[in-house]
Structures are given as C-alpha cells and as structure tokens.
PDB file of C-alpha atoms and ligand atoms in Angstrom:
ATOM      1  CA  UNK H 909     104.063  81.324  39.671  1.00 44.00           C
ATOM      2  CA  UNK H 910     104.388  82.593  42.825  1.00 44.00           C
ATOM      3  CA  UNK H 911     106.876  79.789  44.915  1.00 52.00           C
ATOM      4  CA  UNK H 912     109.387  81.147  47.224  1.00 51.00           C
ATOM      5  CA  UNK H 913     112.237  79.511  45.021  1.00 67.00           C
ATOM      6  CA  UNK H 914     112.758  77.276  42.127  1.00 78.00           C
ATOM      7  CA  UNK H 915     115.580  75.341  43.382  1.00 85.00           C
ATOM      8  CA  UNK H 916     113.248  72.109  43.854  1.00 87.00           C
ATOM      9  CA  UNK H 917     112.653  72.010  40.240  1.00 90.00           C
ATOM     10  CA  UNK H 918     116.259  72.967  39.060  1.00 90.00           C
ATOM     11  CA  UNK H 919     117.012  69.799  41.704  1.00 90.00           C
ATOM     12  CA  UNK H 920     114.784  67.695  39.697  1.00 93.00           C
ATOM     13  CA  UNK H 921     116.872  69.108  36.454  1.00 94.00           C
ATOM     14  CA  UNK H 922     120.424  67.998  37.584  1.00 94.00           C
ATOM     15  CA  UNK H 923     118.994  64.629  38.220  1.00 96.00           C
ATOM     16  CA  UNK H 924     117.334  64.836  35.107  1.00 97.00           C
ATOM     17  CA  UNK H 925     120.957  65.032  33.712  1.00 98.00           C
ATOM     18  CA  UNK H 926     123.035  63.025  35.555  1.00 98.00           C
ATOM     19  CA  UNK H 927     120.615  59.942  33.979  1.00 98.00           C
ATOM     20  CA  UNK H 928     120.793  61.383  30.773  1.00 98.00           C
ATOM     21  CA  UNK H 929     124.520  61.542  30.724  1.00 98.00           C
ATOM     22  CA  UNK H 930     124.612  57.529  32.242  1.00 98.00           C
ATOM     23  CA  UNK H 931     122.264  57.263  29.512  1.00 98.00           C
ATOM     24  CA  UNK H 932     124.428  58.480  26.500  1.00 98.00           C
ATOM     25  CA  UNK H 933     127.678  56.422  27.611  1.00 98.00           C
ATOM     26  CA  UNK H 934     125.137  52.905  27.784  1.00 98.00           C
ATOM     27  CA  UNK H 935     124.057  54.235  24.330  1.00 98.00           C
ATOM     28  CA  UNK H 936     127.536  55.116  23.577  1.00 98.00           C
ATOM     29  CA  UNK H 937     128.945  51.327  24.832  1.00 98.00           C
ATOM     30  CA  UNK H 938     125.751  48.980  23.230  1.00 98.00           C
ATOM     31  CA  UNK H 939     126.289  50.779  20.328  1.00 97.00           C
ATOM     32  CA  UNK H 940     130.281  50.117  20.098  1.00 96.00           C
ATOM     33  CA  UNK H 941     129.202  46.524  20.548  1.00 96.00           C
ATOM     34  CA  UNK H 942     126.524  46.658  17.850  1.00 96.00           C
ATOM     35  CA  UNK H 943     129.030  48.434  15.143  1.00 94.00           C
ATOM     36  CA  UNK H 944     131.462  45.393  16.255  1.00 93.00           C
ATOM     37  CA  UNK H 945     129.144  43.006  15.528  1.00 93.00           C
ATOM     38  CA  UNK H 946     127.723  43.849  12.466  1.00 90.00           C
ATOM     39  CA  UNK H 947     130.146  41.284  10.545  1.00 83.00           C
ATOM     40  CA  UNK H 948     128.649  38.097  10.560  1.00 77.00           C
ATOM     41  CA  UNK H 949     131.622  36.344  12.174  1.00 85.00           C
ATOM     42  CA  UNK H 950     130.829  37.466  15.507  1.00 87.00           C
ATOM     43  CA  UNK H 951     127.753  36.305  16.736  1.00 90.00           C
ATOM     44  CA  UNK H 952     125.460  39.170  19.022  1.00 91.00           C
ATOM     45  CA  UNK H 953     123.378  38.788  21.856  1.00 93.00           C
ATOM     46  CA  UNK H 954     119.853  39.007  20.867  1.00 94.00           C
ATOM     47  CA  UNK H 955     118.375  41.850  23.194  1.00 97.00           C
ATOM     48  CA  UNK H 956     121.795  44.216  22.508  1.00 97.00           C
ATOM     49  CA  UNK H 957     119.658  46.074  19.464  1.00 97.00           C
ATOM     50  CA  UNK H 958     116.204  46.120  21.684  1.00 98.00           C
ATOM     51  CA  UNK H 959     118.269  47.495  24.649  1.00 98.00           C
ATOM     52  CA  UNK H 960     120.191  49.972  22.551  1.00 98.00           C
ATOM     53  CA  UNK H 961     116.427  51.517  21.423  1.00 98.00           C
ATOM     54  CA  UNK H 962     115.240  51.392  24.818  1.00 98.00           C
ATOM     55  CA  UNK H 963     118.079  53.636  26.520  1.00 98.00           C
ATOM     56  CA  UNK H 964     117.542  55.775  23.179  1.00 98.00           C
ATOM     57  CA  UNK H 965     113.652  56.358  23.699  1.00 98.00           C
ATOM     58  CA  UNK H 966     114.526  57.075  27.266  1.00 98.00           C
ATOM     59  CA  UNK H 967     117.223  59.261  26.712  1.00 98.00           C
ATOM     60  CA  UNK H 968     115.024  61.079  23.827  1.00 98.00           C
ATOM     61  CA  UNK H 969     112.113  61.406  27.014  1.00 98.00           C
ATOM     62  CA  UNK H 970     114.496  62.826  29.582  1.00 98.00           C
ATOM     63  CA  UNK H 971     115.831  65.675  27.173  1.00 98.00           C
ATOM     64  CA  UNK H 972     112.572  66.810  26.334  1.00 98.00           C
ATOM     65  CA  UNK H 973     111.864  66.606  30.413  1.00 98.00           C
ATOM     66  CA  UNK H 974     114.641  69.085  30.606  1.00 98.00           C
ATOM     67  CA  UNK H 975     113.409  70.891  28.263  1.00 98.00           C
ATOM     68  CA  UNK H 976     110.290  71.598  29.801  1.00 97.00           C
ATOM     69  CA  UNK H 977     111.833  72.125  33.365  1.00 96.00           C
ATOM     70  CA  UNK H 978     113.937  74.005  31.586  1.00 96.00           C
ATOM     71  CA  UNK H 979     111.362  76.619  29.771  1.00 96.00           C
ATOM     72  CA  UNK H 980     108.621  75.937  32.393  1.00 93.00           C
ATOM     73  CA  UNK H 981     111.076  77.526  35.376  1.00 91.00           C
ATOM     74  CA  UNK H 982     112.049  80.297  33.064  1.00 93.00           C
ATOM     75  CA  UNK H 983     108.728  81.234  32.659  1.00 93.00           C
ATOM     76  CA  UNK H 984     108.224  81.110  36.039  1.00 88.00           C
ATOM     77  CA  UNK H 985     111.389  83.198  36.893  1.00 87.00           C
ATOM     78  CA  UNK H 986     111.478  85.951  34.505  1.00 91.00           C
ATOM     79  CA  UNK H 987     108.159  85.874  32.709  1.00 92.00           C
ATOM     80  CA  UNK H 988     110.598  85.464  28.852  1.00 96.00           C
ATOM     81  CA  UNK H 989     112.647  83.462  27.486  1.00 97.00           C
ATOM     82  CA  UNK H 990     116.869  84.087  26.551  1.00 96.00           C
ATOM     83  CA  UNK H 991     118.860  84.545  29.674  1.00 94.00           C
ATOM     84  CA  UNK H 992     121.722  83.022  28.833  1.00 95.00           C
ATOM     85  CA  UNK H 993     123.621  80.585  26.100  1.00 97.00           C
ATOM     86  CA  UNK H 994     121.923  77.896  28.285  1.00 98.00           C
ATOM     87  CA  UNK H 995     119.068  78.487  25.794  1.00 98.00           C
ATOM     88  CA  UNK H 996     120.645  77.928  22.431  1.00 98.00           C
ATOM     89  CA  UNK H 997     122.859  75.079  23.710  1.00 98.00           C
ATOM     90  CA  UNK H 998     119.402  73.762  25.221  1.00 98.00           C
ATOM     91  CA  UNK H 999     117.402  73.956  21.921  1.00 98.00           C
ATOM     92  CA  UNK H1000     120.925  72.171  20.272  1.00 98.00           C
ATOM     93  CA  UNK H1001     120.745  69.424  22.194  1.00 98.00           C
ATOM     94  CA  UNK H1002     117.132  69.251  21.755  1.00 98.00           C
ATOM     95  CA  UNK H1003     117.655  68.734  17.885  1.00 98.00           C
ATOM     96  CA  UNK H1004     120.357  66.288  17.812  1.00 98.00           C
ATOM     97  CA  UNK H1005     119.270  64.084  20.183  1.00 98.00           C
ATOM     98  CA  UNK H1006     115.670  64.083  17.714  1.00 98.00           C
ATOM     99  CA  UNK H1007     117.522  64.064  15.156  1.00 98.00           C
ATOM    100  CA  UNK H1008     119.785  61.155  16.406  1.00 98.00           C
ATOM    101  CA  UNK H1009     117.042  59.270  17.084  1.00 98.00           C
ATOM    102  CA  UNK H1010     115.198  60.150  13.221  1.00 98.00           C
ATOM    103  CA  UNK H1011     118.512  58.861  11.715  1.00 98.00           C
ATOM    104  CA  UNK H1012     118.487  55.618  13.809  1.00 98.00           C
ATOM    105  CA  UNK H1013     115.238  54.812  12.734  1.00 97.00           C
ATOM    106  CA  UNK H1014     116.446  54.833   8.725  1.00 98.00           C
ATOM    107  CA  UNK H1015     119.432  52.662   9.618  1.00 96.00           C
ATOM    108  CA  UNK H1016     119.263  50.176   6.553  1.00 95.00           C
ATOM    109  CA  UNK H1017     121.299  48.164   4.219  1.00 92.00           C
ATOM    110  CA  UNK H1018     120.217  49.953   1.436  1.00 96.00           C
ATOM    111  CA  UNK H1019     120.693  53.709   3.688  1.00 97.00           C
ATOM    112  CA  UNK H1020     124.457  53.615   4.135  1.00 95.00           C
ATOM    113  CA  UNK H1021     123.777  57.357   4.875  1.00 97.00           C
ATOM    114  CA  UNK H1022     121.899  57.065   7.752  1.00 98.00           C
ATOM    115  CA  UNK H1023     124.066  54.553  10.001  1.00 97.00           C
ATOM    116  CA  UNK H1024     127.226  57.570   9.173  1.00 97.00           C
ATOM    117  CA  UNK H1025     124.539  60.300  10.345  1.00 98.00           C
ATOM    118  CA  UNK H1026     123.217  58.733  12.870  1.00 98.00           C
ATOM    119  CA  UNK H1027     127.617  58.427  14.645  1.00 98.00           C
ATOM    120  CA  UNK H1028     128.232  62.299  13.578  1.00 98.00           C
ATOM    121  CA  UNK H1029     124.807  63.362  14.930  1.00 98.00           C
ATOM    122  CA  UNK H1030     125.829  61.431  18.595  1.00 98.00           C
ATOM    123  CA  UNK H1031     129.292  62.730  18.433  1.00 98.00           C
ATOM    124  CA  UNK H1032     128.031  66.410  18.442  1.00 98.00           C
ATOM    125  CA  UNK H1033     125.300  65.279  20.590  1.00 98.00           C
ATOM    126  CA  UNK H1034     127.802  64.491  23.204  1.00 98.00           C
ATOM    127  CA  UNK H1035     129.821  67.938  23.122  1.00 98.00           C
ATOM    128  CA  UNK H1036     126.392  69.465  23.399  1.00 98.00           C
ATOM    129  CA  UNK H1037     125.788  68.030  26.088  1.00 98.00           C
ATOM    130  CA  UNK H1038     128.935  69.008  28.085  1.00 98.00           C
ATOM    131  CA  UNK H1039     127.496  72.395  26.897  1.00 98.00           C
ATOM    132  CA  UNK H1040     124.410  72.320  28.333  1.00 98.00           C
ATOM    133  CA  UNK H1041     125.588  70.522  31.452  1.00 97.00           C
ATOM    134  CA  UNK H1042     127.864  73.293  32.206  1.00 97.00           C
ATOM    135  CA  UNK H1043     125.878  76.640  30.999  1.00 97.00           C
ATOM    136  CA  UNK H1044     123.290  75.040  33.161  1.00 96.00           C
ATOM    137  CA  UNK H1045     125.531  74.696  36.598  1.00 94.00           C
ATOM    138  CA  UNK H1046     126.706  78.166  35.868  1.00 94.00           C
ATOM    139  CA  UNK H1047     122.874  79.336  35.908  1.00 93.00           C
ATOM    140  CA  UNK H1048     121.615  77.090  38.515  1.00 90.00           C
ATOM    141  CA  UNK H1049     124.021  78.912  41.078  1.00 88.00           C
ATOM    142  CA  UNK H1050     121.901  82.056  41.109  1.00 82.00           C
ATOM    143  CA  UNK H1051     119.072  79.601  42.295  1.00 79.00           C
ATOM    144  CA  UNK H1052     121.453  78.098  45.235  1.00 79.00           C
ATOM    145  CA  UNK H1053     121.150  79.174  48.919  1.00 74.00           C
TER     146      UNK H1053
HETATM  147  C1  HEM J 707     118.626  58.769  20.333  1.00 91.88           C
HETATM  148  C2  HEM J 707     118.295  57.521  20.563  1.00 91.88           C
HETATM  149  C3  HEM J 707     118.932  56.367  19.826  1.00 91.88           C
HETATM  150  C4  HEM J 707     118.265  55.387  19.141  1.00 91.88           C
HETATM  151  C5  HEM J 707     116.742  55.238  19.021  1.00 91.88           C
HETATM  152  C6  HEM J 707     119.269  54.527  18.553  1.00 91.88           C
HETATM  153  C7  HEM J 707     119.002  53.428  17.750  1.00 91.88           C
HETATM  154  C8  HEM J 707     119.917  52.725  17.004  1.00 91.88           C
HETATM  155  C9  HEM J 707     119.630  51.705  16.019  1.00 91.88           C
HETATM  156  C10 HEM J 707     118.234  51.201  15.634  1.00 91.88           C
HETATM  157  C11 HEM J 707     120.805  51.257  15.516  1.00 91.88           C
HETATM  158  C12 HEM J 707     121.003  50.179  14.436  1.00 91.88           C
HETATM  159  C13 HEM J 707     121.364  48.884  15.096  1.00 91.88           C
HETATM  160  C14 HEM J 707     121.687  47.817  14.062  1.00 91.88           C
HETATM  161  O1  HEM J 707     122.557  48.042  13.196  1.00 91.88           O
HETATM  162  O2  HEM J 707     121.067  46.758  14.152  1.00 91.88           O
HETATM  163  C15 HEM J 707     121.857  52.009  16.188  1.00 91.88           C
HETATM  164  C16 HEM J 707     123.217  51.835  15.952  1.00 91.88           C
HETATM  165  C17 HEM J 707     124.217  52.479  16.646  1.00 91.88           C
HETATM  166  N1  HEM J 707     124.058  53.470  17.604  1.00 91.88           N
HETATM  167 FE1  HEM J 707     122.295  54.196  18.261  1.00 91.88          FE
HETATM  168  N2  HEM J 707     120.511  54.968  18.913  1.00 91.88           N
HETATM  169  C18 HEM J 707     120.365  56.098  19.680  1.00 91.88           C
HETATM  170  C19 HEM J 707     121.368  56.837  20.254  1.00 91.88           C
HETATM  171  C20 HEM J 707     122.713  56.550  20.190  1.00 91.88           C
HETATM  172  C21 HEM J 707     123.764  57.253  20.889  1.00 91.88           C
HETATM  173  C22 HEM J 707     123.550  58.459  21.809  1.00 91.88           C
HETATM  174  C23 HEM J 707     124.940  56.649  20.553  1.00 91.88           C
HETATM  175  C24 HEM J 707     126.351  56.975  20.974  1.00 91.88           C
HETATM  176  C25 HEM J 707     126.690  57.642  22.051  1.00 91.88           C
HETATM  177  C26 HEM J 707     124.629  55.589  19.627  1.00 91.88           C
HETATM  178  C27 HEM J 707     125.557  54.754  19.020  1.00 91.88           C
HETATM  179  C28 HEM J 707     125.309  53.834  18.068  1.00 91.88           C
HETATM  180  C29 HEM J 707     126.302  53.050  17.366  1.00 91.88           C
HETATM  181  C30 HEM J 707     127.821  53.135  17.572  1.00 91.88           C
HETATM  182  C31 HEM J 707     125.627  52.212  16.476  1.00 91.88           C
HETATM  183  C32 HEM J 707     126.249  51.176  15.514  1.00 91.88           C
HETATM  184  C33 HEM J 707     126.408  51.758  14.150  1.00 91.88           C
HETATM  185  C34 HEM J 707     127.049  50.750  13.242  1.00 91.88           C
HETATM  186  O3  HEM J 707     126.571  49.609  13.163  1.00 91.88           O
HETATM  187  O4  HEM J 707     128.037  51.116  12.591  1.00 91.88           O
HETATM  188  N3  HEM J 707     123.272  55.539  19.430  1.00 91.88           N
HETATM  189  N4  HEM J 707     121.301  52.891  17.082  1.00 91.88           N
HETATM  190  C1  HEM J 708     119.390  68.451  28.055  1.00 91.88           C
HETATM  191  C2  HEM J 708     119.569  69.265  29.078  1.00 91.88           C
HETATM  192  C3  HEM J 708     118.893  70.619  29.230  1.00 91.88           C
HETATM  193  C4  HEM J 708     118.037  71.291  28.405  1.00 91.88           C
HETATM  194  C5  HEM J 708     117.509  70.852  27.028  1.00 91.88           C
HETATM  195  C6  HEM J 708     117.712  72.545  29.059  1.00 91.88           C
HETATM  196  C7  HEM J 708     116.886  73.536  28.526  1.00 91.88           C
HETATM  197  C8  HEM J 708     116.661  74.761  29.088  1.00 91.88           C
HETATM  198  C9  HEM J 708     115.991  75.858  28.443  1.00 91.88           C
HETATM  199  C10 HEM J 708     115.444  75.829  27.008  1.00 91.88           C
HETATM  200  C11 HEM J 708     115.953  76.887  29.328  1.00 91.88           C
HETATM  201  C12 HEM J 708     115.391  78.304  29.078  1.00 91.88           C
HETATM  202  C13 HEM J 708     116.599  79.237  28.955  1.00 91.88           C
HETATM  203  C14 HEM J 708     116.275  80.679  28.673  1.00 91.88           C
HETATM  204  O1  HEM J 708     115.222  80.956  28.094  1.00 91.88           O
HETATM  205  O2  HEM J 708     117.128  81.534  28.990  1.00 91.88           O
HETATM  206  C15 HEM J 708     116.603  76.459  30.547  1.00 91.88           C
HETATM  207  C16 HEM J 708     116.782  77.228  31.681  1.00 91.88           C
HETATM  208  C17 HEM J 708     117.439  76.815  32.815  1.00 91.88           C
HETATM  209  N1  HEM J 708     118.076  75.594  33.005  1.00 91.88           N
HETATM  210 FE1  HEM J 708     118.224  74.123  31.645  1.00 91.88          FE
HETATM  211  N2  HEM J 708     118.345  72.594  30.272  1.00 91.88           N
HETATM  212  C18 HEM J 708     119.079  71.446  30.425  1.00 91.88           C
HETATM  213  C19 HEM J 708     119.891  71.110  31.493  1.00 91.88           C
HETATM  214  C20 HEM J 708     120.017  71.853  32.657  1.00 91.88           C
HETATM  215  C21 HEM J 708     120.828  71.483  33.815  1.00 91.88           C
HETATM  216  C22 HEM J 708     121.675  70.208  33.934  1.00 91.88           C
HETATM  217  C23 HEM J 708     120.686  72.462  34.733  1.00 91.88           C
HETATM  218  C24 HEM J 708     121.336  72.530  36.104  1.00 91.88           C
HETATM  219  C25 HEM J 708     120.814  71.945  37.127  1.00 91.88           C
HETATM  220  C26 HEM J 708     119.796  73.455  34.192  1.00 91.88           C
HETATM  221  C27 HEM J 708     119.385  74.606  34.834  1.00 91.88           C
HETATM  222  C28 HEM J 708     118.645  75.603  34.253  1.00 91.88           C
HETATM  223  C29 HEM J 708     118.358  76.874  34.919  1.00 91.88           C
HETATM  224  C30 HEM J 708     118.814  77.277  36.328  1.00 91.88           C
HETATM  225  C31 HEM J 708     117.606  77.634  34.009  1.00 91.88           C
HETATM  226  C32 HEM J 708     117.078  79.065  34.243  1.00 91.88           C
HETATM  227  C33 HEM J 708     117.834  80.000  33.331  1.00 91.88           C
HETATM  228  C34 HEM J 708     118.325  81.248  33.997  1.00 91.88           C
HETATM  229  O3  HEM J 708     118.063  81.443  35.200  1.00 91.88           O
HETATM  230  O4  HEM J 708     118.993  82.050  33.295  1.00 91.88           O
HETATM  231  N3  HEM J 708     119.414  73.050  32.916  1.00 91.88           N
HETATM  232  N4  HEM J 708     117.028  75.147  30.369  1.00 91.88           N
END
C-alpha cells in the first residue's frame, strides 16, 4: 500500500474503541440487571435479555473490525506482523470476547458452568481491554503528526 500515512485508518481504530468500550460497560450494566433479576421475585423488563445480545453481537463485530484495521495497517506499514505487545494483547482480546460470547450462548439451567464462565471470561475481557487500549495509544503516536 502505498498512502502517504495511515493515520486515517488508525482514526477509524480509536473510534472503533471508544464504542467498544461504551459497549462493554452497557453489557457490563444490562447484565448486572439480568443477574439481579434472575430470582423470580423481581419481575424483568422483557427486551433487557434481547438488548443484552444485541450490544454483545455488536461488541463481538467491532473487535474483529479492530482486528482487521489492526493487521490490515500493519501489513501495510511494515510488510509483517509483531511490532509490539499490541499484538498479543490484540489476539487476547480477540479470544475472550469469542469466547465470552461461546459461553453466553450455553447459559442454561442445567450449565451452571457456563453462566460462572461466561462473568470470569468478561472480567478478564475488561483488563484486556485497558491493555489493548493503551499498547495501542502508545503505538498510534508514531502515526501522529
Ligand atoms: C460477548 C457478547 C455477549 C453476549 C452474546 C452475552 C449474552 C448473554 C446471555 C445470553 C446471558 C444470559 C441471560 C439470561 O440469564 O437470561 C448473559 C448474562 C450475563 N451477561 Fe452477557 N453477553 C455478552 C457479553 C457480556 C459482557 C461483556 C458482560 C460484562 C461486562 C456481560 C455480563 C453479563 C452478566 C452479569 C450476566 C448475568 C449472569 C447471571 O445471570 O448471573 N455479558 N449474557
Ligand atoms: C480490540 C481492540 C484492538 C485490537 C484487537 C487490535 C489489534 C491489532 C493487531 C492484531 C495489530 C497488529 C500488531 C502487530 O502485528 O504488531 C494492531 C496494530 C496496530 N494497532 Fe491495534 N488493535 C486494537 C485497538 C487499537 C487501538 C485503540 C489503537 C489506537 C488508536 C490501535 C492502533 C494500532 C496501531 C497504530 C497498530 C500498528 C502497530 C505498530 O505500528 O507497531 N489499535 N492492532
């Protein structure tokens, strides 16, 4: 690729993010409320659980976005791959957020395993994603004017 800079696509990226991270704390708040009212005495709103899976699906789509900004610009810049811990905090995230998603989709009465999987696999998810955030601002400022 021969473009006088990438910074137009690294833009893209920290938008990319900043929706991703409003994403997690929505996921992070509908699924407080759905944990709260999972005892029968307290009655919950119909579309919570639909909502919940919607910001989830999206959240799984922008990752995988930033993913391929994220390889696609590399590429571009250095013709390989491995620059920096950006990459192995980028392929993390990548595999908890599908494997947050997997473990959501065997949430079951008779799964007790999955609902507990599904909370550890978002806790780490969210210190990857501090990890990511910030080994990508480091390497973005190489990009910056
Ligand atoms: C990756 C995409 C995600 C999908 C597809 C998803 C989907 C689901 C589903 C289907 C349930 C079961 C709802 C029920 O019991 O009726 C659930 C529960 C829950 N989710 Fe998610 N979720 C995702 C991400 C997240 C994230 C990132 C968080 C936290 C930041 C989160 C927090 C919770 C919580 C706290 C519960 C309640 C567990 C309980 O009942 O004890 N989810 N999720
Ligand atoms: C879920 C979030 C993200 C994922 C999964 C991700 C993934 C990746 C991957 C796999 C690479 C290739 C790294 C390499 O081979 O060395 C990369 C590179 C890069 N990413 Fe990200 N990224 C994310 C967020 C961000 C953010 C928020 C920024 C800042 C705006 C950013 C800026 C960059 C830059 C500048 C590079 C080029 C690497 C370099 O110059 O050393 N990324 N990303």
């Amino acid at each position: 690729m021969n473009l006088p800079s990438f910074l137009w696509l690294w833009r893209i990226a920290a938008w990319s993010m900043g929706l991703t991270l409003t994403g997690y704390s929505l996921l992070a708040v509908t699924g407080s409320v759905l944990s709260y009212t999972r005892s029968k005495t307290v009655e919950r709103s119909a579309w919570l659980r639909p909502l919940h899976i919607a910001l989830g699906i999206t959240m799984v789509m922008l990752v995988l976005v930033l993913l391929a900004i994220g390889l696609i610009g590399t590429l571009g810049e250095y013709g390989s791959l491995g620059h920096s811990i950006h990459l192995l905090f980028g392929l993390l995230v990548v595999a908890l957020v599908l494997t947050s998603a997997w473990s959501a989709s065997r949430i079951a009465l008779e799964r007790p395993w999955a609902r507990s999987l599904h909370l550890t696999v978002n806790g780490l998810l969210g210190l990857g994603l501090m990890a990511v955030g910030l080994s990508g601002w480091q390497v973005v400022q190489k990009y910056l004017p």
